[in-house]
Amino acid sequence: MGQKIHPIGFRVGITRDWESRWYAPKSQYRHLLYEDYLIRKAIKERWYGAGISRIEIERAANIVRVIIYAARPGQIIGRGGQGIEEVTRAVHKVLHPNKPDLRIDVEDVRNPDTDAQLVAENIAQQLERRVSHRRAMRQALARAQRANVRGIKIMVAGRLGGAEIARTEWDRVGRVPLQTLRADIDYGFAVAYTIYGTIGVKVWIYKGDIPVTERRILLSTITTPEAAFEPSVRAARPAATERPAGPRRRRGGPRRRGRGGGSGQGRGPSRGRTERQSSAPAESEPPVEE
């Protein structure tokens, strides 16, 4: 039972929103979904140094809007907005030949130390520069603590330090409630490519509970946001006077002697009366005639 569900996918529609927001006919759905994948891949590979946290895509009619969240947006925008034109050309290469209207928005990530994806990528870059994994983890934990997060967990797996056998190490500060749906947990994953092989880096950051008014309850079976997070109430047992009357059902059987069933005898003569004594009534003596 060591497998963990993806924290973001677990909360999509409840406390997290979708990163691709559009509707499409069934025949075009897979093409548009693959198009979103190519857009994210092209931007992430070209502007990896800008510290891109996530890329959201919205579609409406013949308009495509791409929202890029980056820690260093200046590297994407460029001088005088020239970088936006380069992003537009890169995205147009993977779009449908119809060339829909494209809009590029770049948003700033104000605190990269509390963004799980950026923390994971930072640790991966340090591992590629042969920095000790323990040192990289300790520094990330310290920076997150100074940013006043409620909890952070970091896990690295692979041939750590060039060891012959791969292993997994992790460290945590605070608490990270993975199974609490109202918890605002950010998750990031990155891969470090070293001379010994790849090392996977996973980061969980717990930022606190999301208020009820801000939760997105999209499940059709739930009518109010409060009902989704209220603990289930167990039905009360009926009182003794409300239970059906009648003889109590007999439990046990002939083989459960001395355990509440059968004849109620013990396991042997030493623990109770013998079968002959218990089954046959005692014979009374005849009266003496005078």
Short mmCIF file of N, CA and C in Angstrom, two decimals, residues 13 62 82 92-93 101 112 129 134 139 144 149 158 174 181 194 204 234 241 245 280:
data_model
loop_
_atom_site.label_atom_id
_atom_site.label_comp_id
_atom_site.label_asym_id
_atom_site.label_seq_id
_atom_site.Cartn_x
_atom_site.Cartn_y
_atom_site.Cartn_z
N GLY A 13 -11.48 19.47 -9.71
CA GLY A 13 -12.93 19.58 -9.60
C GLY A 13 -13.41 19.82 -8.19
N ASN A 62 -12.81 29.89 -32.29
CA ASN A 62 -11.56 29.84 -33.06
C ASN A 62 -10.45 30.62 -32.35
N GLN A 82 9.46 41.18 -27.69
CA GLN A 82 9.89 40.35 -28.81
C GLN A 82 9.78 38.86 -28.49
N HIS A 92 2.34 28.26 -33.02
CA HIS A 92 1.65 28.11 -34.32
C HIS A 92 2.17 26.90 -35.09
N LYS A 93 3.40 26.48 -34.84
CA LYS A 93 3.94 25.34 -35.57
C LYS A 93 3.24 24.03 -35.22
N ASP A 101 -6.90 32.05 -33.90
CA ASP A 101 -6.36 33.24 -33.23
C ASP A 101 -5.69 32.81 -31.92
N PRO A 112 8.75 31.46 -5.74
CA PRO A 112 9.12 30.14 -6.30
C PRO A 112 9.41 29.09 -5.24
N ARG A 129 24.51 19.14 -11.38
CA ARG A 129 25.80 19.80 -11.14
C ARG A 129 26.60 19.08 -10.05
N ARG A 134 21.50 15.32 -0.28
CA ARG A 134 21.08 15.72 1.07
C ARG A 134 21.20 17.23 1.25
N GLN A 139 18.49 22.50 1.82
CA GLN A 139 18.33 23.90 1.42
C GLN A 139 16.90 24.18 0.98
N ALA A 144 11.64 26.72 2.14
CA ALA A 144 10.19 26.58 2.26
C ALA A 144 9.72 26.96 3.67
N VAL A 149 5.33 27.84 4.84
CA VAL A 149 4.43 26.78 4.39
C VAL A 149 4.12 25.88 5.58
N GLY A 158 16.97 6.93 -7.09
CA GLY A 158 17.90 6.61 -8.17
C GLY A 158 19.26 6.23 -7.59
N GLY A 174 7.15 19.50 8.90
CA GLY A 174 5.73 19.79 9.07
C GLY A 174 4.88 18.57 8.72
N LEU A 181 -9.02 16.12 1.40
CA LEU A 181 -9.37 16.80 0.15
C LEU A 181 -9.35 18.32 0.29
N THR A 194 22.04 12.45 -14.77
CA THR A 194 23.42 12.43 -14.31
C THR A 194 24.20 11.39 -15.11
N TRP A 204 6.14 17.54 -2.44
CA TRP A 204 4.79 17.86 -1.96
C TRP A 204 4.89 19.07 -1.04
N ARG A 234 -23.01 8.38 11.66
CA ARG A 234 -23.44 7.00 11.71
C ARG A 234 -24.85 6.92 12.29
N THR A 241 -36.36 -0.93 23.56
CA THR A 241 -37.82 -1.06 23.47
C THR A 241 -38.29 -1.10 22.02
N ALA A 245 -39.72 -7.96 19.29
CA ALA A 245 -39.87 -8.88 20.42
C ALA A 245 -39.85 -10.32 19.93
N ALA A 280 -29.70 -37.59 32.69
CA ALA A 280 -30.67 -38.42 33.41
C ALA A 280 -30.98 -37.81 34.76
#
